[in-house]
Backbone as JSON Lines, residues from 0, in Angstrom:
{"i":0,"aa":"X","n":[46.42,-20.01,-25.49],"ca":[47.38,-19.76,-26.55],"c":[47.66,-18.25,-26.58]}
{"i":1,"aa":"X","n":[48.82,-17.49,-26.33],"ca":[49.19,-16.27,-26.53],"c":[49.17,-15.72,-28.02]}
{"i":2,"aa":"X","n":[49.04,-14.45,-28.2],"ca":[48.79,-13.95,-29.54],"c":[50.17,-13.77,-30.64]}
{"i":3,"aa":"X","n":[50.83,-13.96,-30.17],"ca":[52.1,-14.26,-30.97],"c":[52.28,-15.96,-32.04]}
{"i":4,"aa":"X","n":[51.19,-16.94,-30.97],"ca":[51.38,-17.81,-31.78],"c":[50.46,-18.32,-33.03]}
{"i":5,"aa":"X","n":[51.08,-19.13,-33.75],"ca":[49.72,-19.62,-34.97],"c":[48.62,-20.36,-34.43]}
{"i":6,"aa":"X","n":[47.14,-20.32,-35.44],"ca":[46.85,-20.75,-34.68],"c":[46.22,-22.22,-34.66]}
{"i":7,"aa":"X","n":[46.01,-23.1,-34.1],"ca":[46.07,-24.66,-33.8],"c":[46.16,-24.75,-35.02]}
{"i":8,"aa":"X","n":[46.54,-25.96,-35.89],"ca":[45.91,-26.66,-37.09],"c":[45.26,-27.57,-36.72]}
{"i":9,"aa":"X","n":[43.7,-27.62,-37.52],"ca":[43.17,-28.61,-37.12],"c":[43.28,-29.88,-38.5]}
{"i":10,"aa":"X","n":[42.78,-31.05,-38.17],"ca":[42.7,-32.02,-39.17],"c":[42.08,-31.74,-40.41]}
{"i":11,"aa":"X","n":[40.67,-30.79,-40.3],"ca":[40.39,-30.87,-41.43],"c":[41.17,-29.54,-42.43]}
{"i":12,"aa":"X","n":[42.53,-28.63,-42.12],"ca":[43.17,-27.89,-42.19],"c":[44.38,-28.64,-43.32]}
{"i":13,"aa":"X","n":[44.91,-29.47,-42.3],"ca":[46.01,-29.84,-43.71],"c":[45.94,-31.87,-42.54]}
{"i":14,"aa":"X","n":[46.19,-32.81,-43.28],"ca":[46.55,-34.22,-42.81],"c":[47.2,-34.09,-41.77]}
{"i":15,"aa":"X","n":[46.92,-34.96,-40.92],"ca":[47.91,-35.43,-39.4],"c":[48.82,-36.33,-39.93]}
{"i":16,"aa":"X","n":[49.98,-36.45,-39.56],"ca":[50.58,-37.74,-39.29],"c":[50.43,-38.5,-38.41]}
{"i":17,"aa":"X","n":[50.23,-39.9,-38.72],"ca":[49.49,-40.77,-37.85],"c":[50.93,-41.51,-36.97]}
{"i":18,"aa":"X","n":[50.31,-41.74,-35.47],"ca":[51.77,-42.14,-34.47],"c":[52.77,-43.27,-35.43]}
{"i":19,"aa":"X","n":[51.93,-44.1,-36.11],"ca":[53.16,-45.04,-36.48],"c":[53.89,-44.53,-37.45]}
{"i":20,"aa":"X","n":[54.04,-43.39,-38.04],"ca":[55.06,-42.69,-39.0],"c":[56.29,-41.82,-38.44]}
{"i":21,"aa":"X","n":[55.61,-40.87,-37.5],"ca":[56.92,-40.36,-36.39],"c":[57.8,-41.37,-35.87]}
{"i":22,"aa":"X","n":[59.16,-40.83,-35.82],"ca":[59.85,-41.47,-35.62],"c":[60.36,-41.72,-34.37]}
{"i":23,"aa":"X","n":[61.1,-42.24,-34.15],"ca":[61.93,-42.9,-32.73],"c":[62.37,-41.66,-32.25]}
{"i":24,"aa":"X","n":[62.58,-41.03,-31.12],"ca":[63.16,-40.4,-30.31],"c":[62.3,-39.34,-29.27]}
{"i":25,"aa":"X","n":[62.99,-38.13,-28.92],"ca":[62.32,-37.3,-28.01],"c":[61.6,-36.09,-28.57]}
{"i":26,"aa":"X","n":[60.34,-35.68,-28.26],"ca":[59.47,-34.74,-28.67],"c":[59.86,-33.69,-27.66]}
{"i":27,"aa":"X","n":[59.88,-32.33,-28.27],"ca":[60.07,-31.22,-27.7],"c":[59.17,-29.95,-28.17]}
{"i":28,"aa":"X","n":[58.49,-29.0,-27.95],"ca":[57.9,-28.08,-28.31],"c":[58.74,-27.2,-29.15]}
{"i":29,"aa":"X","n":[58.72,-27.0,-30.5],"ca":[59.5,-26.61,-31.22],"c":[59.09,-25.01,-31.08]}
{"i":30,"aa":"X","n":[58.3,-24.35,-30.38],"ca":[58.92,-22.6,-30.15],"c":[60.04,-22.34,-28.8]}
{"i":31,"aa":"X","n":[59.96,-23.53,-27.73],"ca":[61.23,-23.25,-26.88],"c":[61.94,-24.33,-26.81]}
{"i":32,"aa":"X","n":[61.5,-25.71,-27.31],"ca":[62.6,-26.98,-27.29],"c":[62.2,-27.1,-25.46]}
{"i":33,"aa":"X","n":[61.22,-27.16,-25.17],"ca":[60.85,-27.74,-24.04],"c":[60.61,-29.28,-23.84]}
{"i":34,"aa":"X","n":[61.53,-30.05,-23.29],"ca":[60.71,-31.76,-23.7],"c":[59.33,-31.95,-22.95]}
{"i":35,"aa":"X","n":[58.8,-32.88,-24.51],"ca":[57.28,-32.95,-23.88],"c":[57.08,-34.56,-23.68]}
{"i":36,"aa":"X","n":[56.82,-35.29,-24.64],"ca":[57.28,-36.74,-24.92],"c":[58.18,-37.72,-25.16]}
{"i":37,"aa":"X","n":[58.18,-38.86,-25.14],"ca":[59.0,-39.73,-25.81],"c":[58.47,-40.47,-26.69]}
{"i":38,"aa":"X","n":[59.16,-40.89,-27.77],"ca":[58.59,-42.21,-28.49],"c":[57.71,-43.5,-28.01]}
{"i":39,"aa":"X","n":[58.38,-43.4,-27.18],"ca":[58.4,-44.69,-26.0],"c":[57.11,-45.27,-25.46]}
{"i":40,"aa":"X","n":[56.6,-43.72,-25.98],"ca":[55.01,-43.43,-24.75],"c":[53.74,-42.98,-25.81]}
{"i":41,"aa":"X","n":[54.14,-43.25,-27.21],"ca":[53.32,-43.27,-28.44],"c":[52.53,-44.5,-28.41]}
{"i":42,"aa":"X","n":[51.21,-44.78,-29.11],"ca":[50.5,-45.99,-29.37],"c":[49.28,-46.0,-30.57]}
{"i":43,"aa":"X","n":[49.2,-46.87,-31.01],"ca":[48.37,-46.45,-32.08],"c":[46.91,-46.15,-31.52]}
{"i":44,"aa":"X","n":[46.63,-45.49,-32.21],"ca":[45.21,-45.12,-32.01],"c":[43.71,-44.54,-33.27]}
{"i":45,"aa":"X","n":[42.62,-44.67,-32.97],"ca":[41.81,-43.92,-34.39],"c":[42.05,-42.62,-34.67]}
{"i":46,"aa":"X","n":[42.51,-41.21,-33.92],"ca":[42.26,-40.35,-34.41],"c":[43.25,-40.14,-35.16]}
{"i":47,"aa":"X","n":[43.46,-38.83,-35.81],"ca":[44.47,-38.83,-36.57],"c":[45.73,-38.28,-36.61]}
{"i":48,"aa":"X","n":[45.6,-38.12,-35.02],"ca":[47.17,-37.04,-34.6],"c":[47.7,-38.14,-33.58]}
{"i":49,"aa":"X","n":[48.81,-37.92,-33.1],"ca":[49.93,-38.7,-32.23],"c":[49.0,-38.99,-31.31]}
{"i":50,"aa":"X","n":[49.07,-40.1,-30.9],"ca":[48.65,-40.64,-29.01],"c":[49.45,-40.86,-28.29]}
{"i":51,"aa":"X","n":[50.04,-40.47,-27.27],"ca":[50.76,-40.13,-26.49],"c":[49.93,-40.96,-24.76]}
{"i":52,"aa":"X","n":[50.76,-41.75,-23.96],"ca":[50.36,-42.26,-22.64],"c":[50.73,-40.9,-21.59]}
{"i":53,"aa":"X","n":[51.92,-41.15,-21.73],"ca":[52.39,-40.44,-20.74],"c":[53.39,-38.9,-21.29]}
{"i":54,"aa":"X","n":[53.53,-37.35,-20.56],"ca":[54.13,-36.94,-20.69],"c":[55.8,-37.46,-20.31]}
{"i":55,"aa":"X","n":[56.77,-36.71,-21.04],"ca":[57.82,-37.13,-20.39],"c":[58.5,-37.01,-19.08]}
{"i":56,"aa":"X","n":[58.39,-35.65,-18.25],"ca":[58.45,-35.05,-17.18],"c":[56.83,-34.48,-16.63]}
{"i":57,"aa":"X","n":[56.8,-34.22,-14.84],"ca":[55.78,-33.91,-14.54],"c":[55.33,-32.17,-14.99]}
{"i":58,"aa":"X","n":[56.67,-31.84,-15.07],"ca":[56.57,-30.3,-15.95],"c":[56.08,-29.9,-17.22]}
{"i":59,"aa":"X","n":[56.12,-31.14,-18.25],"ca":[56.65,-31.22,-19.59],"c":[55.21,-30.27,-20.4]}
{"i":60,"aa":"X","n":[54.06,-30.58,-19.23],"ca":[52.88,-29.76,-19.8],"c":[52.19,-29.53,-18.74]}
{"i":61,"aa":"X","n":[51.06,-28.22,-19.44],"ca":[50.21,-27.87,-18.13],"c":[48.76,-27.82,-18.38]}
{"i":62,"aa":"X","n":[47.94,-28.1,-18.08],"ca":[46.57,-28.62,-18.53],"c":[45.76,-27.88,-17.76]}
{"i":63,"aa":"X","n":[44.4,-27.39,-19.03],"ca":[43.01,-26.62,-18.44],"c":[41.83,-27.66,-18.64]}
{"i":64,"aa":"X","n":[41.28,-27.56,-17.85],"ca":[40.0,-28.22,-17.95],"c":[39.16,-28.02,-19.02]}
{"i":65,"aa":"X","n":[38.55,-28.79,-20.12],"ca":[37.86,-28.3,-20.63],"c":[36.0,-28.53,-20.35]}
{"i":66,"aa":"X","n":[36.36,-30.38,-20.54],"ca":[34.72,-31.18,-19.75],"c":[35.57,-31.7,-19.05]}
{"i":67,"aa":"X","n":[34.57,-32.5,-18.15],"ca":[34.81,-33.55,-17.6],"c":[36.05,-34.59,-17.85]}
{"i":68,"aa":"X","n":[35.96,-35.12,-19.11],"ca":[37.34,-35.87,-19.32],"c":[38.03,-35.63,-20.27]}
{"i":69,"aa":"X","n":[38.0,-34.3,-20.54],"ca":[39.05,-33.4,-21.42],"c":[39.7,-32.78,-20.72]}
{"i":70,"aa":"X","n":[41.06,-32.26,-21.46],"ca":[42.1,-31.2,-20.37],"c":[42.94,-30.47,-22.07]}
{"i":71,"aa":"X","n":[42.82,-29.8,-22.26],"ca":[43.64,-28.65,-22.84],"c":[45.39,-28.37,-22.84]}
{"i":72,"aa":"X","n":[45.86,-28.63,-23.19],"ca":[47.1,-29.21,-23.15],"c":[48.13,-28.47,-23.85]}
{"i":73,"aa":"X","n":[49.25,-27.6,-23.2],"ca":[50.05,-26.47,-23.5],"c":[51.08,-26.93,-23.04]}
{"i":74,"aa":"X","n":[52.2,-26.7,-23.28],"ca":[54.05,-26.65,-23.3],"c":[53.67,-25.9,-21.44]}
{"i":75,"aa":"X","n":[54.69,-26.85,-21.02],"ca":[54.45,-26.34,-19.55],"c":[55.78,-25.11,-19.33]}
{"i":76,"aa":"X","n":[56.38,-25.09,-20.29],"ca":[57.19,-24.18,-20.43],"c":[57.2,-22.17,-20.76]}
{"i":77,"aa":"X","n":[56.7,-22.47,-22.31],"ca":[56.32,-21.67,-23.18],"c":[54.54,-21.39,-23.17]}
{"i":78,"aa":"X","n":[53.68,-22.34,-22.81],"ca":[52.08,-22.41,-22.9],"c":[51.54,-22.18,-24.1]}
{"i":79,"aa":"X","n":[52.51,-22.4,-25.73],"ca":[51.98,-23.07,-26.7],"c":[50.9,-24.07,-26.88]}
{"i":80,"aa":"X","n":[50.06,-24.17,-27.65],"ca":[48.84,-24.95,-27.49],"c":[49.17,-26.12,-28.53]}
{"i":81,"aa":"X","n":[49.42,-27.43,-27.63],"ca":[49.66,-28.59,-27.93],"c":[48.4,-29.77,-28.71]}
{"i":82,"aa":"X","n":[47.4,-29.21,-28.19],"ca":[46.37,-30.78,-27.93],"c":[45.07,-30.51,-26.99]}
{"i":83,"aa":"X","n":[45.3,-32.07,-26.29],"ca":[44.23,-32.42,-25.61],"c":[44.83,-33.32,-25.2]}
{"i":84,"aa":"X","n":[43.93,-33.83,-24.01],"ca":[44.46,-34.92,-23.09],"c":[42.93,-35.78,-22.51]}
{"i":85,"aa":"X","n":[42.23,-36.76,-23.38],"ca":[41.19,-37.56,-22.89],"c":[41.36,-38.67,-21.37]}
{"i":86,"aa":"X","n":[40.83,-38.22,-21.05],"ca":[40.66,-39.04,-19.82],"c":[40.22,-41.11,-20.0]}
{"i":87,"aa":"X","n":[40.29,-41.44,-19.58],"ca":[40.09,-43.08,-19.52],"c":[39.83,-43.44,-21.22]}
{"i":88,"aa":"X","n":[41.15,-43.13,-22.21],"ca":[40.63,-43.11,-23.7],"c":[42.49,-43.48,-23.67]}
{"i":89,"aa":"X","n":[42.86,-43.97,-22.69],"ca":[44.73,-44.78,-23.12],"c":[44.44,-45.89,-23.58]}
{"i":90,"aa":"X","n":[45.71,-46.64,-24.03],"ca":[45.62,-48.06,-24.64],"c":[45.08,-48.85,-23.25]}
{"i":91,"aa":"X","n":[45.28,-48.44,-22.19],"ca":[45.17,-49.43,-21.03],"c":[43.86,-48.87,-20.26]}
{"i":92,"aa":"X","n":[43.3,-49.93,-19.61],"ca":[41.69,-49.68,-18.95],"c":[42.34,-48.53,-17.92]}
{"i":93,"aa":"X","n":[41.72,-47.09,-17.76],"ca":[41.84,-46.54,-16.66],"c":[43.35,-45.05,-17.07]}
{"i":94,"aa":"X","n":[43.7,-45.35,-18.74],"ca":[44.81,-44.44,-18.97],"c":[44.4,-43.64,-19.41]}
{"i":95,"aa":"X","n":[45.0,-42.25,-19.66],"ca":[44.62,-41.54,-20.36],"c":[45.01,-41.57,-22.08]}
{"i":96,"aa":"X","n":[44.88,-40.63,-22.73],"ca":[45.44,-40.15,-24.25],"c":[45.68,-38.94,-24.2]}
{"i":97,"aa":"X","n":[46.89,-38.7,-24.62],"ca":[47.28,-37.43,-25.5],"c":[47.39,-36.85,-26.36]}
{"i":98,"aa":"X","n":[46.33,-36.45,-27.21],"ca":[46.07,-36.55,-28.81],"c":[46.68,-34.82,-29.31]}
{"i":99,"aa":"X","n":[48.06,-35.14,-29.61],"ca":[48.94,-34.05,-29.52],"c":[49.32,-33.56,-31.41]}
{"i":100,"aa":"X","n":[48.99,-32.37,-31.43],"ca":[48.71,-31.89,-32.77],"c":[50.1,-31.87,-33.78]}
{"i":101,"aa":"X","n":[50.62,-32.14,-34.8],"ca":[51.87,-32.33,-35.13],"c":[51.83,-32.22,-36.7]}
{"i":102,"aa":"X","n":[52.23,-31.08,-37.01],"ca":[52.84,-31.19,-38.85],"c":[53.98,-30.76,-38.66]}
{"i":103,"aa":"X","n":[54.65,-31.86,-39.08],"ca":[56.1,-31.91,-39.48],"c":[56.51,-31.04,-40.37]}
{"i":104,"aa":"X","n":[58.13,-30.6,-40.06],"ca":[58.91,-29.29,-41.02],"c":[57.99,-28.39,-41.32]}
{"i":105,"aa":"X","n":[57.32,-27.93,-40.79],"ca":[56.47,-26.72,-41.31],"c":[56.92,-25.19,-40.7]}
{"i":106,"aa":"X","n":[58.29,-24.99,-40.03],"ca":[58.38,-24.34,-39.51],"c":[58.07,-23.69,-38.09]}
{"i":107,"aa":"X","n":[57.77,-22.54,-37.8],"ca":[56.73,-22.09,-36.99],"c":[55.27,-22.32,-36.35]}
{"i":108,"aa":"X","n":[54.54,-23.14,-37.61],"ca":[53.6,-23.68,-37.5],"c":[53.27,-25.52,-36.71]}
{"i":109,"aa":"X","n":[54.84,-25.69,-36.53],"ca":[55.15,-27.01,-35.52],"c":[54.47,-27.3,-34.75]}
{"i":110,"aa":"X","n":[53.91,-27.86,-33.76],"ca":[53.38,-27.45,-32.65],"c":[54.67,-28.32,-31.74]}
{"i":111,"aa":"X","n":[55.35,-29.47,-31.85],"ca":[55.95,-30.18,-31.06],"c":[56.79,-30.61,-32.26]}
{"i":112,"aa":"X","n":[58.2,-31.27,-32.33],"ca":[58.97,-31.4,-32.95],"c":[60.15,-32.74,-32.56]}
{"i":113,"aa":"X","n":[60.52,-33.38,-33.29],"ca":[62.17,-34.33,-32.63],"c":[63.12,-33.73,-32.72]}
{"i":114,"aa":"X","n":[63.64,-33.93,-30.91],"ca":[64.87,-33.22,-31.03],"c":[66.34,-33.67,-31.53]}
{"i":115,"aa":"X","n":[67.13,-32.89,-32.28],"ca":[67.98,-33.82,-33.53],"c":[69.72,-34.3,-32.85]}
């Protein structure tokens, strides 16, 4: 995360919105409007931020290792700090998750956003 940006919100910071409340369309990193997701590729899940299968493009993000089946997860654009990306933790045996951080209208403090 570069020093210009805020920094992560975590859950116990202010409520997540949980995937089945976001709405229908395309996710973009709201400091450059980089597309990251689609709706399409949301699923419910326990934690308490978006789950995400798949990015939308192979660009859309760029990932650091953190363990073993963690990856660190930034705007492959801008390198805003998005998330995380669990390894064999998708709806499907063998997928991943994208447990991608998200408070709505908050401005600056966005991390990812729908594009309108």
């Amino acid at each position: 995360m570069t020093s210009d940006l805020l920094p992560a919100v975590t859950s116990d910071l202010l409520p997540a919105v949980t995937s089945d409340l976001l709405p229908a369309g395309l996710y973009v990193c709201s400091r450059c409007l980089h597309p990251l997701f689609s709706s399409r590729s949301k699923f419910p899940h326990s934690s308490p931020w978006p789950a995400f299968r798949d990015t939308l493009r192979e660009d859309s993000v760029t990932k650091m290792m953190e363990t073993l089946t963690a990856f660190k997860v930034l705007c492959g654009k801008c390198g805003s700090g998005l998330g995380h990306q669990f390894l064999n933790d998708g709806p499907e045996n063998g997928t991943s998750r994208h447990s991608i951080h998200f408070i709505p209208n908050k401005g600056t403090g966005t991390q990812f956003s729908l594009r309108p």
